[in-house]
């Protein structure tokens, strides 16, 4: 699906940054609306989706596998002749037109949709290797798989407490490792460990969480991270609780710049991401129409 | 799928009003999160989806038929043992707990998600101004107030016929204005007017129903719609451009009340509705958790 960098034009009406569910849903609507757009992604779109064993809440398709769904998404794009350009965006200069800087190439776009997902830049040792094998990021999605088992929830924000409380009803044992200092509101059955994670350990699947002075025997580890500050990508972008601040129309603080999916904050769910992507594209189309008529 | 009214409990943590894609997606997440909730819908969920020949942007399933998708949605709910209660909501009183009034039954819920879609029918001139001053939606509730008086019943469905027959025993005069074409089964004392309503007129209270070529002198006007306009359902709800005003978290102007899908405004798209439903459910869960811990 990926195309040659040389085929990139200098200017587009719309650039969609990110090829996860939000970016793909945005591209689909941009295509249906016959817009001149480019979908900038990575070589492998949505590894997170790919590693999800079962998606329980993609309405109409109960317990579909993450990789199967991902393939169907890619097929859908192919069928509509939407290609994904492998292009890592390093910087965006405000517009219109916005200037999107890559490593070896730049391009202009009158409107931009950020669908960059949540960053997993500081991975724990073992996290990448055991992703989908006991390591997960979405408790609502995968939680039920850990019925009567032991899990650890490593959280960079208070959001993790809701997730832990949810798991306390399901699991034999829930450990909670907070990477923040606020007071905790946790179910009494949850055991708090105020330690640093040294690594996630296991051969086939997660076996234990290494806290240095202590080893926790667990079947699953969920990691709830703050989002990579997207204001590093474009200056002047308002953030809220570590996510790109958007209104209900998915408009950011910068006119012509929209955001959709995990990068706009929790919940980190497929259906939320896809819905926002679809909406952002239509709002961008409206913005482009207004731009032309002024 | 529809269940007996008698099975309705007095109290739920969460009530979801509407069984289109937004309501269904919300129910799915509420179920996954093991919440005590009820899904209030109609006999036939999402006629709009049913009538769509092809859905082009349900990511991963190109050109799927609307009715096929609808059936898959219903199957998904069935598989998760989520039932849809056929229950027309006439009124909601703010909470917590919110009180949800139906025709013969009421219930309480700590949080509510409105997923009522868009009403194809606009409000009549005067309807909003005279609500509670002669204009009503629930004949069983308010009917007895109109003993020996004159009322008009404007109905978009056959359901209105039962209401009219009930009123024929009470009132001096009952007019019936059907906005549908089926054969009528009405008490002989009821006078049918096959006209369009131009407006409801009155200073303090309802005085007459304006049918253009004819003026009916009435004390009360009941309007029986499949979907009630959201701003009429609950007082104090902020609206914007004819839709329920929500923020990115799908919170309305009333704490504990969320909204999702077409009722929150354009774009009227399936994927937007489902995404918002899923998100609203998780935000409601968060709200319920905070409610408990305070």
Coordinates of C-alpha atoms in Angstrom, one line a residue:
Chain A
X1 CA 0.0 0.0 0.0
X2 CA 2.9 2.3 0.7
X3 CA 4.0 4.6 -2.1
X4 CA 7.1 6.2 -3.3
X5 CA 8.1 9.5 -1.6
X6 CA 8.6 10.9 -5.1
X7 CA 5.0 10.7 -5.8
X8 CA 4.2 13.2 -3.1
X9 CA 2.8 16.5 -4.5
X10 CA 3.9 19.8 -3.1
X11 CA 0.4 20.7 -2.1
X12 CA -2.8 19.0 -0.9
X13 CA -6.2 20.3 0.4
X14 CA -5.9 17.9 3.3
X15 CA -3.2 15.9 5.1
X16 CA -4.1 13.1 7.5
X17 CA -1.3 12.3 9.8
X18 CA -1.5 8.7 11.2
X19 CA -2.9 5.5 9.7
X20 CA -4.6 3.9 12.7
X21 CA -8.3 3.6 12.8
X22 CA -8.9 7.3 13.2
X23 CA -6.7 8.2 10.2
X24 CA -8.2 5.4 8.1
X25 CA -11.8 6.5 8.9
X26 CA -10.8 10.1 8.1
X27 CA -9.3 9.0 4.8
X28 CA -12.4 7.1 3.8
X29 CA -14.7 10.1 4.3
X30 CA -12.2 12.4 2.6
X31 CA -12.3 10.0 -0.4
X32 CA -16.1 9.8 -0.4
X33 CA -16.2 13.6 -0.4
X34 CA -13.7 13.6 -3.4
X35 CA -11.1 15.7 -1.7
X36 CA -7.5 16.1 -2.7
X37 CA -5.8 14.5 0.3
X38 CA -2.8 12.5 1.5
X39 CA -2.7 9.9 4.2
X40 CA 0.6 9.9 6.0
X41 CA 1.4 6.8 8.0
X42 CA 3.9 4.3 9.0
X43 CA 5.0 1.1 7.4
X44 CA 2.8 -0.9 9.6
X45 CA -0.5 0.7 10.5
X46 CA -1.9 0.2 14.0
X47 CA 0.3 -2.4 15.6
X48 CA -1.9 -1.8 18.7
X49 CA -4.9 -3.1 16.8
X50 CA -2.9 -5.9 15.4
X51 CA -1.9 -7.2 18.8
X52 CA -5.4 -7.1 20.3
X53 CA -6.6 -10.7 20.7
X54 CA -10.3 -9.9 20.6
X55 CA -12.2 -6.7 20.0
X56 CA -15.4 -6.9 22.0
X57 CA -17.0 -3.7 21.0
X58 CA -16.7 -3.2 17.3
X59 CA -20.5 -3.1 16.9
X60 CA -21.9 -5.9 14.8
X61 CA -18.8 -8.0 14.8
X62 CA -18.5 -9.6 18.3
X63 CA -15.1 -10.9 19.3
X64 CA -13.4 -10.3 16.0
X65 CA -9.6 -10.6 16.1
X66 CA -7.6 -7.4 16.1
X67 CA -5.4 -8.4 13.2
X68 CA -8.5 -9.6 11.1
X69 CA -10.1 -6.3 11.7
X70 CA -6.9 -4.4 10.8
X71 CA -6.7 -6.4 7.5
X72 CA -10.3 -5.6 6.8
X73 CA -9.6 -1.9 7.4
X74 CA -6.6 -2.0 5.0
X75 CA -8.7 -3.9 2.4
X76 CA -11.4 -1.3 2.6
X77 CA -8.9 1.5 1.9
X78 CA -7.4 -0.5 -1.0
X79 CA -10.9 -1.0 -2.5
X80 CA -11.4 2.7 -2.4
X81 CA -8.0 3.3 -3.9
X82 CA -6.6 5.1 -0.9
X83 CA -2.9 4.7 -0.5
X84 CA -0.9 5.1 2.7
X85 CA 2.3 7.1 2.4
X86 CA 5.0 6.0 4.8
X87 CA 6.1 9.3 6.1
X88 CA 7.2 10.2 9.6
X89 CA 6.2 13.8 10.4
X90 CA 8.9 15.6 12.4
X91 CA 7.3 19.0 12.5
X92 CA 4.3 21.0 11.3
X93 CA 4.4 24.8 10.7
X94 CA 1.0 26.5 11.1
X95 CA -0.9 27.7 8.0
X96 CA -2.9 27.8 6.0
X97 CA -1.3 26.3 4.2
X98 CA 0.4 24.2 6.9
X99 CA 3.9 22.9 6.1
X100 CA 4.5 19.3 7.0
X101 CA 8.1 18.4 7.5
X102 CA 9.4 14.9 7.1
X103 CA 12.9 13.6 7.2
X104 CA 13.7 14.1 3.5
X105 CA 10.6 15.7 2.2
X106 CA 8.0 18.4 3.0
X107 CA 4.6 19.2 1.7
X108 CA 1.8 21.7 2.2
X109 CA -1.8 21.2 3.1
X110 CA -4.7 23.7 3.7
X111 CA -6.1 21.6 6.5
X112 CA -4.5 18.9 8.7
X113 CA -6.0 16.0 10.8
X114 CA -3.7 14.7 13.5
X115 CA -4.5 11.1 14.2
X116 CA -1.2 10.2 15.8
X117 CA -2.4 7.9 18.5
X118 CA -0.8 7.6 21.9
X119 CA 2.9 7.5 22.1
X120 CA 4.7 4.5 23.5
X121 CA 8.1 6.1 23.4
X122 CA 9.5 5.0 26.7
X123 CA 8.8 1.3 26.7
X124 CA 9.6 -0.9 29.6
X125 CA 12.0 -3.7 29.0
X126 CA 9.9 -6.6 27.7
X127 CA 6.9 -4.5 26.9
X128 CA 7.3 -4.5 23.2
X129 CA 8.1 -8.2 23.1
X130 CA 5.2 -9.2 25.2
X131 CA 2.6 -6.9 23.7
X132 CA -0.5 -9.0 23.0
X133 CA 1.0 -11.7 25.2
X134 CA -0.1 -10.4 28.5
X135 CA 0.9 -6.7 28.0
X136 CA -2.0 -4.5 27.0
X137 CA -3.1 -0.9 27.0
X138 CA -6.9 -1.2 27.0
X139 CA -8.4 -2.6 30.1
X140 CA -12.0 -2.6 28.9
X141 CA -11.0 -4.4 25.7
X142 CA -8.8 -7.1 27.2
X143 CA -9.8 -7.1 30.9
X144 CA -12.3 -10.0 30.7
X145 CA -9.5 -12.3 29.5
X146 CA -7.9 -12.1 32.9
X147 CA -10.8 -13.5 34.9
X148 CA -9.6 -15.0 38.2
X149 CA -6.0 -14.2 37.2
X150 CA -3.4 -11.8 38.5
X151 CA -2.7 -8.5 36.8
X152 CA -0.6 -5.4 37.4
X153 CA -1.7 -2.0 36.3
X154 CA 1.1 0.5 35.7
X155 CA -0.4 3.9 35.4
X156 CA 0.9 7.4 34.7
X157 CA -2.4 9.0 35.5
X158 CA -5.4 8.8 37.8
X159 CA -7.3 7.3 34.9
X160 CA -5.7 4.0 35.8
X161 CA -7.6 3.9 39.1
X162 CA -10.9 3.4 37.3
X163 CA -9.4 0.6 35.3
X164 CA -7.9 -1.0 38.4
X165 CA -11.3 -0.8 40.2
X166 CA -12.9 -2.4 37.2
X167 CA -10.4 -5.2 37.3
X168 CA -10.8 -5.8 41.1
X169 CA -14.2 -7.3 40.4
X170 CA -12.8 -9.7 37.8
X171 CA -9.3 -10.8 38.9
X172 CA -7.9 -12.9 41.6
X173 CA -5.4 -10.2 42.4
X174 CA -4.8 -6.7 41.2
X175 CA -1.5 -4.8 41.8
X176 CA -1.4 -1.1 41.1
X177 CA 1.8 0.8 40.4
X178 CA 1.2 4.5 40.2
X179 CA 3.7 6.7 38.3
X180 CA 2.2 9.8 39.9
X181 CA 1.8 11.3 43.3
X182 CA -1.9 12.1 43.7
X183 CA -3.9 10.5 46.4
X184 CA -5.3 7.1 45.3
X185 CA -9.0 6.1 45.2
X186 CA -8.8 2.4 44.9
X187 CA -10.9 -0.7 45.8
X188 CA -9.6 -2.2 49.1
X189 CA -8.7 -5.4 47.3
X190 CA -6.1 -3.7 45.2
X191 CA -2.5 -3.9 46.4
X192 CA -0.5 -0.7 45.7
X193 CA 3.2 -0.9 44.9
X194 CA 5.1 2.3 44.9
X195 CA 8.0 1.1 43.0
X196 CA 9.6 1.6 39.6
X197 CA 9.1 -1.1 36.9
X198 CA 12.4 -2.6 36.0
X199 CA 10.9 -4.8 33.3
X200 CA 8.2 -7.2 32.2
X201 CA 9.3 -10.8 32.2
X202 CA 8.1 -13.9 30.4
X203 CA 9.1 -16.3 27.7
X204 CA 5.9 -17.1 25.8
X205 CA 3.6 -14.9 27.9
X206 CA 3.9 -12.5 30.8
X207 CA 5.0 -14.3 33.9
X208 CA 6.1 -11.6 36.3
X209 CA 6.6 -7.9 36.8
X210 CA 10.1 -7.0 37.9
X211 CA 10.1 -4.2 40.5
X212 CA 13.7 -4.7 41.4
X213 CA 13.3 -5.4 45.1
X214 CA 10.2 -7.5 44.5
X215 CA 8.9 -9.8 41.8
X216 CA 5.1 -9.8 41.2
X217 CA 3.7 -13.0 39.7
X218 CA 1.2 -11.8 37.1
X219 CA -0.6 -13.0 34.0
X220 CA -1.1 -9.6 32.6
X221 CA 0.3 -6.1 32.7
X222 CA -1.7 -3.0 31.6
X223 CA 0.1 0.2 31.1
X224 CA -1.8 3.5 31.2
X225 CA 0.4 6.3 29.7
X226 CA 0.0 10.0 29.3
X227 CA 0.1 11.0 25.7
X228 CA 3.3 12.2 24.0
X229 CA 3.1 16.0 24.0
X230 CA 1.8 16.7 20.6
X231 CA 2.7 20.4 21.1
X232 CA 6.2 19.2 20.2
X233 CA 4.9 18.5 16.7
X234 CA 3.3 21.9 16.2
X235 CA 3.8 24.9 18.4
X236 CA 0.8 26.7 19.9
X237 CA -1.4 23.6 20.2
X238 CA -3.5 23.6 23.4
X239 CA -3.3 20.5 25.4
X240 CA -5.5 19.2 28.2
X241 CA -4.7 16.3 30.5
X242 CA -1.9 15.3 28.3
X243 CA -4.0 15.1 25.2
X244 CA -4.7 17.4 22.3
X245 CA -7.5 19.7 23.4
X246 CA -10.5 19.5 20.9
X247 CA -14.1 20.4 21.0
X248 CA -17.0 18.3 19.9
X249 CA -16.3 19.2 16.3
X250 CA -12.7 17.9 16.7
X251 CA -11.3 21.4 16.2
X252 CA -8.0 22.0 18.0
X253 CA -6.9 25.5 19.2
X254 CA -5.4 26.1 15.7
X255 CA -7.8 26.9 12.9
X256 CA -7.6 24.3 10.2
X257 CA -6.0 21.7 12.4
X258 CA -8.2 18.9 13.6
X259 CA -7.4 15.9 15.8
X260 CA -9.0 12.5 16.1
X261 CA -8.5 9.2 17.9
X262 CA -6.3 8.3 20.9
X263 CA -4.4 11.6 20.5
X264 CA -7.5 13.5 21.7
X265 CA -7.5 11.5 25.0
X266 CA -9.3 8.7 26.6
X267 CA -11.1 6.4 26.1
X268 CA -8.5 4.6 23.9
X269 CA -11.1 2.7 22.0
X270 CA -11.3 1.6 18.4
X271 CA -14.9 2.8 17.9
X272 CA -14.2 6.2 19.5
X273 CA -11.1 6.6 17.2
X274 CA -12.9 5.6 14.0
X275 CA -15.9 7.8 14.9
X276 CA -13.7 10.8 15.5
X277 CA -11.7 10.2 12.3
X278 CA -14.9 10.2 10.3
X279 CA -16.2 13.3 11.9
X280 CA -12.9 15.2 11.7
X281 CA -12.8 14.6 7.9
X282 CA -16.2 16.1 7.4
X283 CA -15.4 19.0 9.6
X284 CA -12.2 19.5 7.6
X285 CA -14.2 19.5 4.4
X286 CA -16.5 22.2 5.8
X287 CA -13.4 24.2 6.8
X288 CA -12.0 23.8 3.3
X289 CA -15.2 24.9 1.7
X290 CA -15.3 28.1 3.9
X291 CA -11.7 28.8 3.1
X292 CA -12.5 28.7 -0.6
X293 CA -15.5 31.0 -0.3
X294 CA -13.7 33.7 1.6
Chain B
X1 CA -35.5 -8.7 22.2
X2 CA -38.1 -6.5 23.8
X3 CA -39.0 -7.3 27.4
X4 CA -42.0 -7.0 29.7
X5 CA -42.5 -3.6 31.3
X6 CA -43.0 -5.4 34.6
X7 CA -39.4 -6.5 34.6
X8 CA -38.2 -2.9 34.9
X9 CA -36.6 -2.2 38.3
X10 CA -37.2 1.0 40.2
X11 CA -33.6 2.1 40.0
X12 CA -30.5 1.6 37.7
X13 CA -27.1 3.1 37.7
X14 CA -27.4 4.0 34.1
X15 CA -30.3 4.5 31.6
X16 CA -29.6 4.7 27.9
X17 CA -32.4 6.3 25.9
X18 CA -32.5 5.2 22.3
X19 CA -31.6 2.0 20.5
X20 CA -30.0 3.3 17.3
X21 CA -26.2 2.8 16.7
X22 CA -25.2 5.3 19.5
X23 CA -27.5 3.6 22.1
X24 CA -26.4 0.2 21.1
X25 CA -22.7 1.0 21.2
X26 CA -23.2 2.6 24.6
X27 CA -25.0 -0.5 25.9
X28 CA -22.2 -2.7 24.7
X29 CA -19.6 -0.8 26.7
X30 CA -21.9 -0.5 29.8
X31 CA -22.2 -4.3 29.6
X32 CA -18.5 -4.9 29.3
X33 CA -18.0 -2.6 32.3
X34 CA -20.6 -4.7 34.2
X35 CA -22.8 -1.7 35.0
X36 CA -26.4 -2.0 36.2
X37 CA -28.1 -0.4 33.2
X38 CA -31.3 -0.4 31.1
X39 CA -31.5 0.2 27.3
X40 CA -34.8 2.0 26.5
X41 CA -35.8 1.9 22.9
X42 CA -38.6 1.4 20.5
X43 CA -40.1 -1.7 18.9
X44 CA -38.0 -1.2 15.8
X45 CA -34.4 0.1 16.4
X46 CA -32.9 2.4 13.8
X47 CA -35.4 2.5 10.9
X48 CA -32.9 5.0 9.4
X49 CA -30.1 2.4 9.2
X50 CA -32.6 -0.2 7.9
X51 CA -33.4 2.0 5.0
X52 CA -29.8 2.7 3.9
X53 CA -29.1 0.7 0.8
X54 CA -25.3 0.8 1.2
X55 CA -23.1 2.0 4.0
X56 CA -19.8 3.1 2.5
X57 CA -17.9 4.1 5.6
X58 CA -18.4 1.4 8.2
X59 CA -14.6 0.8 8.3
X60 CA -13.6 -2.7 7.3
X61 CA -17.0 -3.6 5.7
X62 CA -17.3 -1.8 2.4
X63 CA -20.7 -1.4 0.9
X64 CA -22.5 -3.4 3.5
X65 CA -26.3 -3.1 3.4
X66 CA -27.9 -1.0 6.1
X67 CA -30.4 -3.7 7.1
X68 CA -27.6 -6.4 7.3
X69 CA -25.6 -4.1 9.5
X70 CA -28.6 -3.4 11.7
X71 CA -29.2 -7.2 12.1
X72 CA -25.6 -7.7 13.0
X73 CA -25.8 -4.9 15.6
X74 CA -28.9 -6.6 17.2
X75 CA -27.2 -10.0 17.1
X76 CA -24.2 -8.5 18.9
X77 CA -26.4 -7.2 21.6
X78 CA -28.2 -10.5 21.9
X79 CA -25.0 -12.4 22.2
X80 CA -24.0 -10.1 25.1
X81 CA -27.4 -10.7 26.6
X82 CA -28.4 -7.0 26.3
X83 CA -32.1 -6.6 26.0
X84 CA -33.9 -3.6 24.6
X85 CA -36.9 -2.4 26.6
X86 CA -39.6 -0.9 24.4
X87 CA -40.3 2.2 26.4
X88 CA -41.3 5.7 25.1
X89 CA -39.8 8.3 27.4
X90 CA -42.1 11.2 28.0
X91 CA -40.1 13.2 30.5
X92 CA -36.9 13.2 32.5
X93 CA -36.6 15.0 35.8
X94 CA -33.0 16.0 36.7
X95 CA -31.1 14.1 39.4
X96 CA -29.2 12.3 40.5
X97 CA -31.1 10.2 40.5
X98 CA -32.8 11.2 37.3
X99 CA -36.5 10.2 37.1
X100 CA -37.5 8.8 33.7
X101 CA -41.2 9.0 33.0
X102 CA -42.9 6.7 30.6
X103 CA -46.6 6.2 29.8
X104 CA -47.4 3.7 32.5
X105 CA -44.1 3.3 34.3
X106 CA -41.3 5.4 35.6
X107 CA -37.8 4.5 36.8
X108 CA -34.7 6.1 38.3
X109 CA -31.1 6.2 37.1
X110 CA -28.0 7.8 38.5
X111 CA -26.7 8.7 35.0
X112 CA -28.5 9.0 31.7
X113 CA -27.3 8.8 28.1
X114 CA -29.5 10.4 25.5
X115 CA -29.2 8.7 22.2
X116 CA -32.5 9.8 20.7
X117 CA -31.4 10.5 17.2
X118 CA -32.8 13.4 15.2
X119 CA -36.4 13.9 15.0
X120 CA -37.5 14.3 11.4
X121 CA -40.3 16.5 12.7
X122 CA -39.7 20.0 13.7
X123 CA -41.5 21.5 16.7
X124 CA -44.8 23.3 15.9
X125 CA -44.8 27.0 16.4
X126 CA -45.9 27.7 20.0
X127 CA -45.2 24.1 21.1
X128 CA -42.1 24.9 23.1
X129 CA -43.6 28.1 24.6
X130 CA -46.8 26.4 25.8
X131 CA -45.3 23.2 27.0
X132 CA -46.9 22.4 30.4
X133 CA -49.5 25.1 29.7
X134 CA -51.7 22.9 27.7
X135 CA -49.2 21.2 25.5
X136 CA -48.2 17.7 26.6
X137 CA -46.8 14.5 25.4
X138 CA -48.3 12.0 27.8
X139 CA -52.0 11.6 27.6
X140 CA -52.2 9.0 30.5
X141 CA -50.3 11.4 32.7
X142 CA -52.1 14.6 32.1
X143 CA -55.4 13.5 30.5
X144 CA -57.5 13.7 33.7
X145 CA -56.8 17.4 33.9
X146 CA -58.9 17.9 30.8
X147 CA -62.2 16.5 32.1
X148 CA -65.1 18.0 30.2
X149 CA -62.7 20.2 28.2
X150 CA -61.7 20.2 24.5
X151 CA -58.4 18.6 23.4
X152 CA -56.6 17.9 20.2
X153 CA -54.3 15.0 19.7
X154 CA -51.6 15.3 17.0
X155 CA -50.1 11.9 16.3
X156 CA -47.3 10.5 14.1
X157 CA -48.2 7.0 14.9
X158 CA -51.2 4.6 15.6
X159 CA -50.3 4.7 19.2
X160 CA -52.1 8.0 19.4
X161 CA -55.5 6.3 18.6
X162 CA -55.5 4.5 22.0
X163 CA -54.8 7.8 23.7
X164 CA -57.6 9.5 21.8
X165 CA -60.1 6.8 22.6
X166 CA -59.1 7.1 26.3
X167 CA -59.7 10.9 26.1
X168 CA -63.1 10.4 24.4
X169 CA -64.5 9.2 27.7
X170 CA -63.2 12.1 29.6
X171 CA -63.4 15.2 27.4
X172 CA -66.2 17.3 26.0
X173 CA -64.5 17.1 22.6
X174 CA -61.6 15.3 21.1
X175 CA -60.0 16.2 17.8
X176 CA -57.6 13.8 16.1
X177 CA -55.0 15.0 13.6
X178 CA -53.1 12.0 12.2
X179 CA -49.7 12.5 10.5
X180 CA -49.7 9.1 9.0
X181 CA -51.8 7.3 6.4
X182 CA -52.9 4.0 8.1
X183 CA -56.6 3.3 8.6
X184 CA -57.9 4.8 11.8
X185 CA -59.7 2.9 14.7
X186 CA -61.3 5.7 16.7
X187 CA -64.3 6.2 19.0
X188 CA -67.2 7.6 17.0
X189 CA -67.2 10.8 19.2
X190 CA -63.7 11.8 18.0
X191 CA -63.5 14.3 15.2
X192 CA -60.7 13.6 12.7
X193 CA -59.0 16.5 11.0
X194 CA -56.7 15.6 8.1
X195 CA -54.9 18.9 8.1
X196 CA -51.4 20.3 8.8
X197 CA -50.8 22.1 12.1
X198 CA -49.7 25.7 11.5
X199 CA -49.2 26.4 15.2
X200 CA -50.4 26.2 18.7
X201 CA -51.8 29.5 20.0
X202 CA -52.4 31.0 23.4
X203 CA -51.2 33.7 25.7
X204 CA -51.1 32.2 29.2
X205 CA -52.4 28.8 28.2
X206 CA -53.4 26.9 25.0
X207 CA -56.4 28.6 23.4
X208 CA -56.5 27.1 20.0
X209 CA -54.9 24.9 17.4
X210 CA -54.3 26.7 14.1
X211 CA -54.9 24.4 11.1
X212 CA -54.7 27.2 8.6
X213 CA -58.1 27.0 7.0
X214 CA -59.7 26.2 10.4
X215 CA -59.1 27.2 14.1
X216 CA -59.9 24.6 16.7
X217 CA -60.8 26.0 20.2
X218 CA -59.0 23.7 22.6
X219 CA -57.7 23.7 26.1
X220 CA -55.0 21.1 25.5
X221 CA -52.9 19.7 22.7
X222 CA -51.1 16.4 22.9
X223 CA -48.4 15.5 20.5
X224 CA -47.5 11.8 20.0
X225 CA -44.1 11.5 18.3
X226 CA -41.9 8.5 17.9
X227 CA -38.9 10.6 19.1
X228 CA -39.4 13.5 21.4
X229 CA -37.3 16.5 20.8
X230 CA -34.5 16.3 23.4
X231 CA -35.0 19.8 24.7
X232 CA -38.6 18.9 25.5
X233 CA -37.6 15.8 27.4
X234 CA -35.6 17.5 30.1
X235 CA -35.7 21.1 31.1
X236 CA -32.5 23.2 31.4
X237 CA -30.7 21.3 28.6
X238 CA -28.5 23.6 26.6
X239 CA -28.9 23.3 22.8
X240 CA -26.7 24.5 20.0
X241 CA -27.7 24.8 16.3
X242 CA -30.8 22.7 17.1
X243 CA -28.7 19.8 18.6
X244 CA -27.9 18.9 22.2
X245 CA -24.8 20.9 23.2
X246 CA -22.0 18.5 24.3
X247 CA -18.3 18.8 24.9
X248 CA -15.7 16.4 23.6
X249 CA -16.5 14.1 26.6
X250 CA -20.2 14.0 25.5
X251 CA -21.2 15.8 28.7
X252 CA -24.3 18.0 28.3
X253 CA -25.0 21.1 30.4
X254 CA -26.6 18.8 33.0
X255 CA -24.2 16.9 35.3
X256 CA -24.7 13.1 34.9
X257 CA -26.6 13.5 31.6
X258 CA -24.6 12.5 28.5
X259 CA -25.7 12.6 24.8
X260 CA -24.4 10.6 21.8
X261 CA -25.2 10.2 18.1
X262 CA -27.3 12.2 15.8
X263 CA -28.9 14.1 18.7
X264 CA -25.6 15.9 19.3
X265 CA -25.6 17.3 15.8
X266 CA -23.9 16.8 12.4
X267 CA -22.5 14.8 10.8
X268 CA -25.3 12.3 10.9
X269 CA -23.1 9.3 10.4
X270 CA -23.2 5.8 11.7
X271 CA -19.6 5.7 12.7
X272 CA -19.8 9.0 14.5
X273 CA -22.9 7.8 16.4
X274 CA -21.4 4.5 17.4
X275 CA -18.1 6.2 18.5
X276 CA -19.9 8.7 20.6
X277 CA -22.1 6.0 22.1
X278 CA -19.1 4.0 23.2
X279 CA -17.4 7.1 24.6
X280 CA -20.5 8.4 26.4
X281 CA -20.9 5.0 28.2
X282 CA -17.3 5.1 29.5
X283 CA -17.7 8.8 30.6
X284 CA -20.9 7.8 32.4
X285 CA -19.0 5.0 34.1
X286 CA -16.4 7.5 35.3
X287 CA -19.2 9.8 36.5
X288 CA -20.8 6.9 38.4
X289 CA -17.5 6.0 40.1
X290 CA -17.0 9.6 41.2
X291 CA -20.6 9.7 42.5
X292 CA -19.9 6.7 44.6
X293 CA -16.7 7.9 46.1
X294 CA -18.0 11.3 47.1

